[in-house]
Amino acid sequence: MFVEFDYEPLIEDFHADGEMKIESVLKILENSGSRHSDLAGNNVLEGSSNGMAWILTDWYVEIDSRPRYGSKIKAKTWSQGATSIFGTSRDFELYCNGEICGRGTTRWVLYDVLSSRPKKVEPDLMEKYGPESISVFGSVKLPKITVPESFEREIKLMPRRNDIDFNFHVHNLVYVDYAMEVLPEDVYRKHDFKKIRINYKSGVKEGEEIVVKYAPSEKGHTVCIFGTDGSLKTAIEID
């Protein structure tokens, strides 16, 4: 089942020069996936309240050209079905004025909230999504993020109440906001990012202070988010 999602851009989706923020690109793709879940009869909020949640573990997105203010935006998404005992993959294509301008993939694990354990993905659940055996990146593995041995910059942050989602931890796209805060000013202002890779290790909860660290890398820019105990929460690579 391929699901198309027409998005009406908002003014806050764009930088001052009229180019769409990479955070907004991810938001559009994420919302297209939620639309698919709703159409499949697997309401995300209902599932969470009943003790079952899809936990996002990975993002990888490549952007050919960033949509500009006034563009007509559409996302296309589909599930690849169960790609492991506990998980699945979802792929995306982003269109701007009828032309494909980006593509991405995500990895998910089905989680039993009550037992705090991964839950087996049953065939009847995946069948609701009408899985498609197509991958935007083929059989290529997701790029690995190497945690730097040292960092150039770091900041401490306390998640705001509004950063917490329905699963009671920091929403996955908010980590990108945190990454933007620690980028050097010249890097942030240039904002010509074409690729973003995110690997989530463990969720940040309300009231949990974090340390956001930055280092340049061969591939671009690496941001790692740590707990105050030094545990790695999320690794992000932007190019």
Short mmCIF file of C-alpha atoms in Angstrom, two decimals, residues 41-215:
data_model
loop_
_atom_site.label_atom_id
_atom_site.label_comp_id
_atom_site.label_asym_id
_atom_site.label_seq_id
_atom_site.Cartn_x
_atom_site.Cartn_y
_atom_site.Cartn_z
CA GLY A 41 -6.49 0.81 11.32
CA ASN A 42 -3.50 0.92 13.64
CA ASN A 43 -4.05 4.27 15.33
CA VAL A 44 -0.76 5.36 16.89
CA LEU A 45 -2.30 7.04 19.95
CA GLU A 46 -4.70 4.17 20.62
CA GLY A 47 -1.91 1.63 20.36
CA SER A 48 0.24 3.56 22.80
CA SER A 49 -2.58 3.90 25.33
CA ASN A 50 -3.19 0.13 25.05
CA GLY A 51 0.42 -0.66 25.91
CA MET A 52 1.86 -1.18 22.41
CA ALA A 53 4.11 1.34 20.70
CA TRP A 54 6.24 1.56 17.58
CA ILE A 55 9.63 2.86 18.70
CA LEU A 56 11.75 4.63 16.10
CA THR A 57 15.39 3.55 16.09
CA ASP A 58 16.80 5.07 12.89
CA TRP A 59 16.35 7.80 10.27
CA TYR A 60 18.24 8.29 7.05
CA VAL A 61 17.19 10.97 4.57
CA GLU A 62 18.81 12.29 1.40
CA ILE A 63 17.60 15.56 -0.12
CA ASP A 64 18.29 16.40 -3.76
CA SER A 65 16.84 19.90 -3.57
CA ARG A 66 15.12 21.59 -0.63
CA PRO A 67 11.55 22.77 -1.29
CA ARG A 68 11.12 26.53 -1.31
CA TYR A 69 8.36 28.73 0.03
CA GLY A 70 5.30 28.54 -2.21
CA SER A 71 6.05 25.03 -3.46
CA LYS A 72 3.46 22.26 -3.65
CA ILE A 73 4.63 19.48 -1.33
CA LYS A 74 3.69 15.81 -1.30
CA ALA A 75 5.11 12.78 0.50
CA LYS A 76 4.73 9.15 -0.51
CA THR A 77 5.30 6.36 1.98
CA TRP A 78 5.02 2.60 2.37
CA SER A 79 5.99 -0.17 4.75
CA GLN A 80 8.40 -2.92 3.78
CA GLY A 81 6.70 -5.29 6.21
CA ALA A 82 8.50 -7.14 8.98
CA THR A 83 12.26 -6.86 8.44
CA SER A 84 13.11 -8.65 11.71
CA ILE A 85 11.30 -10.54 14.46
CA PHE A 86 10.56 -7.31 16.32
CA GLY A 87 10.86 -4.65 13.65
CA THR A 88 9.90 -3.12 10.35
CA SER A 89 11.13 -0.50 7.90
CA ARG A 90 9.25 2.40 6.35
CA ASP A 91 10.38 4.25 3.24
CA PHE A 92 9.53 7.68 1.88
CA GLU A 93 9.71 9.85 -1.20
CA LEU A 94 9.31 13.61 -1.06
CA TYR A 95 7.93 15.56 -4.02
CA CYS A 96 8.14 19.27 -4.75
CA ASN A 97 5.91 20.65 -7.52
CA GLY A 98 5.46 17.13 -8.89
CA GLU A 99 9.17 16.25 -9.01
CA ILE A 100 10.91 13.95 -6.55
CA CYS A 101 13.29 15.97 -4.39
CA GLY A 102 14.19 13.61 -1.56
CA ARG A 103 13.95 10.10 -0.19
CA GLY A 104 14.32 8.46 3.19
CA THR A 105 13.94 5.38 5.30
CA THR A 106 13.23 4.59 8.93
CA ARG A 107 13.60 1.58 11.22
CA TRP A 108 11.07 0.70 13.91
CA VAL A 109 10.75 -1.78 16.76
CA LEU A 110 7.39 -2.88 18.19
CA TYR A 111 7.49 -2.38 21.93
CA ASP A 112 5.37 -3.66 24.79
CA VAL A 113 5.12 -0.64 27.09
CA LEU A 114 3.88 -2.65 30.08
CA SER A 115 6.71 -5.20 30.07
CA SER A 116 9.33 -2.79 28.64
CA ARG A 117 10.33 -5.40 26.08
CA PRO A 118 10.30 -5.66 22.29
CA LYS A 119 7.18 -7.39 20.98
CA LYS A 120 7.05 -9.86 18.10
CA VAL A 121 5.60 -8.40 14.93
CA GLU A 122 2.72 -10.66 13.98
CA PRO A 123 1.95 -11.21 10.26
CA ASP A 124 -1.66 -10.03 10.62
CA LEU A 125 -0.48 -6.66 11.95
CA MET A 126 1.89 -6.12 9.03
CA GLU A 127 -0.75 -7.26 6.56
CA LYS A 128 -2.87 -4.26 7.55
CA TYR A 129 -0.18 -1.99 6.12
CA GLY A 130 -0.12 -3.68 2.73
CA PRO A 131 3.68 -4.06 2.68
CA GLU A 132 5.66 -3.36 -0.49
CA SER A 133 8.96 -5.06 -1.35
CA ILE A 134 10.60 -1.83 -2.52
CA SER A 135 13.43 0.09 -0.85
CA VAL A 136 14.45 3.62 -1.81
CA PHE A 137 18.10 2.77 -1.12
CA GLY A 138 18.07 -0.80 -2.36
CA SER A 139 20.04 -3.29 -0.29
CA VAL A 140 22.54 -0.68 0.91
CA LYS A 141 22.99 -0.66 4.68
CA LEU A 142 22.37 2.54 6.59
CA PRO A 143 25.52 4.63 7.09
CA LYS A 144 27.19 4.03 10.45
CA ILE A 145 27.66 6.98 12.79
CA THR A 146 31.05 6.99 14.48
CA VAL A 147 31.03 8.66 17.89
CA PRO A 148 33.95 11.12 17.94
CA GLU A 149 36.70 10.69 20.51
CA SER A 150 36.53 14.41 21.31
CA PHE A 151 34.13 17.29 20.68
CA GLU A 152 34.57 20.98 19.89
CA ARG A 153 31.41 22.31 21.48
CA GLU A 154 28.86 21.23 24.06
CA ILE A 155 25.77 22.62 25.77
CA LYS A 156 23.52 21.39 28.56
CA LEU A 157 19.77 21.35 28.00
CA MET A 158 16.69 20.51 30.04
CA PRO A 159 13.83 19.22 27.88
CA ARG A 160 10.75 21.41 27.97
CA ARG A 161 7.36 19.95 28.82
CA ASN A 162 6.30 20.51 25.23
CA ASP A 163 9.21 18.35 23.99
CA ILE A 164 7.60 15.25 25.53
CA ASP A 165 5.34 13.17 23.28
CA PHE A 166 2.52 10.69 23.88
CA ASN A 167 5.06 7.96 24.71
CA PHE A 168 6.31 10.13 27.61
CA HIS A 169 9.76 10.83 26.26
CA VAL A 170 11.31 13.52 24.05
CA HIS A 171 9.73 13.32 20.61
CA ASN A 172 12.13 11.96 17.99
CA LEU A 173 12.27 15.13 15.86
CA VAL A 174 13.04 17.34 18.86
CA TYR A 175 16.51 15.78 18.99
CA VAL A 176 17.20 17.52 15.69
CA ASP A 177 16.25 20.83 17.31
CA TYR A 178 18.78 20.09 20.05
CA ALA A 179 21.42 19.35 17.41
CA MET A 180 20.78 22.69 15.73
CA GLU A 181 21.42 24.46 19.03
CA VAL A 182 24.98 23.15 19.35
CA LEU A 183 26.09 23.64 15.73
CA PRO A 184 28.62 26.42 15.17
CA GLU A 185 26.92 29.61 14.02
CA ASP A 186 28.42 29.55 10.52
CA VAL A 187 27.35 25.94 10.00
CA TYR A 188 23.80 26.58 11.20
CA ARG A 189 23.38 29.76 9.14
CA LYS A 190 24.55 28.03 5.98
CA HIS A 191 21.89 25.29 6.48
CA ASP A 192 22.62 23.63 3.12
CA PHE A 193 22.28 20.11 4.55
CA LYS A 194 21.52 17.35 2.04
CA LYS A 195 21.71 14.26 4.25
CA ILE A 196 20.74 13.44 7.81
CA ARG A 197 21.31 10.19 9.69
CA ILE A 198 19.89 9.63 13.18
CA ASN A 199 20.37 6.66 15.49
CA TYR A 200 18.33 6.62 18.70
CA LYS A 201 19.84 4.64 21.57
CA SER A 202 17.48 5.44 24.46
CA GLY A 203 14.75 7.97 25.10
CA VAL A 204 15.15 11.15 27.13
CA LYS A 205 12.37 11.65 29.66
CA GLU A 206 10.88 14.76 31.19
CA GLY A 207 13.16 16.31 33.82
CA GLU A 208 16.25 14.49 32.50
CA GLU A 209 19.08 16.91 31.77
CA ILE A 210 21.15 16.18 28.67
CA VAL A 211 24.52 17.21 27.25
CA VAL A 212 24.59 17.94 23.51
CA LYS A 213 28.06 17.73 21.93
CA TYR A 214 29.33 18.68 18.47
CA ALA A 215 32.31 17.69 16.35
#
